Short mmCIF file of C-alpha atoms in Angstrom, two decimals:
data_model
loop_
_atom_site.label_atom_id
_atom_site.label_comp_id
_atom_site.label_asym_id
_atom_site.label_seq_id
_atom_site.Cartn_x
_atom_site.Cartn_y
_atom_site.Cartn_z
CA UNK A 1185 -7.20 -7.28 -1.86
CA UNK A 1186 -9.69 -10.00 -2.89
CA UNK A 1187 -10.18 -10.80 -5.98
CA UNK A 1188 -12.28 -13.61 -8.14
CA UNK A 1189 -11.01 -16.85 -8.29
CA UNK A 1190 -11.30 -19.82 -10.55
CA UNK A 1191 -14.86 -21.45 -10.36
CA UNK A 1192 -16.14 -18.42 -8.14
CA UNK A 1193 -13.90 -18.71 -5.40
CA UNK A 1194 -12.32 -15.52 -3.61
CA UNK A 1195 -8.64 -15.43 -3.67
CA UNK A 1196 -6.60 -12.76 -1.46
CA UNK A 1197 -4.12 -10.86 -2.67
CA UNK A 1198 -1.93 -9.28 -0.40
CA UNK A 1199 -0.79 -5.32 -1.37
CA UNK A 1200 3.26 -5.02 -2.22
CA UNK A 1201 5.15 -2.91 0.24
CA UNK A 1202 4.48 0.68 -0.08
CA UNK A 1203 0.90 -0.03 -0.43
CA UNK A 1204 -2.10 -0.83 1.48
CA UNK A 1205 -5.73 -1.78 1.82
CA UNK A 1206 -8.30 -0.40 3.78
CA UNK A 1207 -11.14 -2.18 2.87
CA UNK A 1208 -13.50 -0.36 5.22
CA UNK A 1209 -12.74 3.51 3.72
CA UNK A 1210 -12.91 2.36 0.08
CA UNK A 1211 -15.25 1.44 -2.65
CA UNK A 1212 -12.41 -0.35 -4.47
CA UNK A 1213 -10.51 -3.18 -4.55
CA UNK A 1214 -6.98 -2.24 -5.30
CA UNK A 1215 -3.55 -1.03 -2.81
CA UNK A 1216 -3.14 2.75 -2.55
CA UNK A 1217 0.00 3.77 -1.90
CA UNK A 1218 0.90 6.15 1.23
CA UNK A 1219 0.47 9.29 1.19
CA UNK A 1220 3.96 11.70 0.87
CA UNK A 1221 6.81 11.31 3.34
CA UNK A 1222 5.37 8.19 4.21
CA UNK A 1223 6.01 4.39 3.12
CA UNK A 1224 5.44 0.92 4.19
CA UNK A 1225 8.09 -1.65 4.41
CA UNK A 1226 6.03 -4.74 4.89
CA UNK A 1227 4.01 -6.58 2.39
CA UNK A 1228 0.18 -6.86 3.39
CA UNK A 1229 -0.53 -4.02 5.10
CA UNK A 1230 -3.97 -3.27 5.65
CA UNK A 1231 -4.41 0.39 7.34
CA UNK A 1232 -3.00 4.16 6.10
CA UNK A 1233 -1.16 4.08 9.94
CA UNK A 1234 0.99 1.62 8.78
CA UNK A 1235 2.41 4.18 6.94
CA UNK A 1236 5.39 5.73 8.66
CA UNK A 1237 7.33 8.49 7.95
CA UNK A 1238 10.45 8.19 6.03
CA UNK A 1239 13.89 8.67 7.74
CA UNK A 1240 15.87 11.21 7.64
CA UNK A 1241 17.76 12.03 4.40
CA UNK A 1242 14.85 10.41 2.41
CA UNK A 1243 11.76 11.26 0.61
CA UNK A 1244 8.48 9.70 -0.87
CA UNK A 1245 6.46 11.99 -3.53
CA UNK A 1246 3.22 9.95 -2.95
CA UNK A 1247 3.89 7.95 -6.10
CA UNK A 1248 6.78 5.80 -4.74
CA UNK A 1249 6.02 2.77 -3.03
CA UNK A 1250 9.27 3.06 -0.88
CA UNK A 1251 11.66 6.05 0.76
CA UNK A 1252 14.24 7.47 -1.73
CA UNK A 1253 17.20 8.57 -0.68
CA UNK A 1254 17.78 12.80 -1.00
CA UNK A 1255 20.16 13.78 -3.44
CA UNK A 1256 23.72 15.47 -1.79
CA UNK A 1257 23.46 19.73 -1.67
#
């Protein structure tokens, strides 16, 4: 993401794992996070298809920023 710097400059930010930036598809400037089942494992990531579904045996709700691991039952 960019943001302002000191004395006007532009700074970027790159989004944490779990999260990325599509700068084209949005209005603002902040990381979303993948959508459910899906997570990112690298920092920076700048498109929803680096999004990738999680493995088996693990989940993402949407809200995580990384696959959980299922509970045993």
């Amino acid at each position: 993401i960019m943001t302002a710097g000191i004395n006007s400059q532009d700074k970027c930010i790159p989004c944490v794992a779990g999260k990325y930036f599509e700068h084209a598809n949005q209005q603002n400037d902040f990381c979303v996070t993948c959508s459910a089942g899906k997570s990112v494992s690298t920092q920076g990531s700048n498109a929803a298809d680096d999004c990738v579904a999680c493995a088996v045996g693990k989940y993402s709700s949407g809200s995580d920023t990384a696959c959980i691991d299922c509970v045993a039952g």
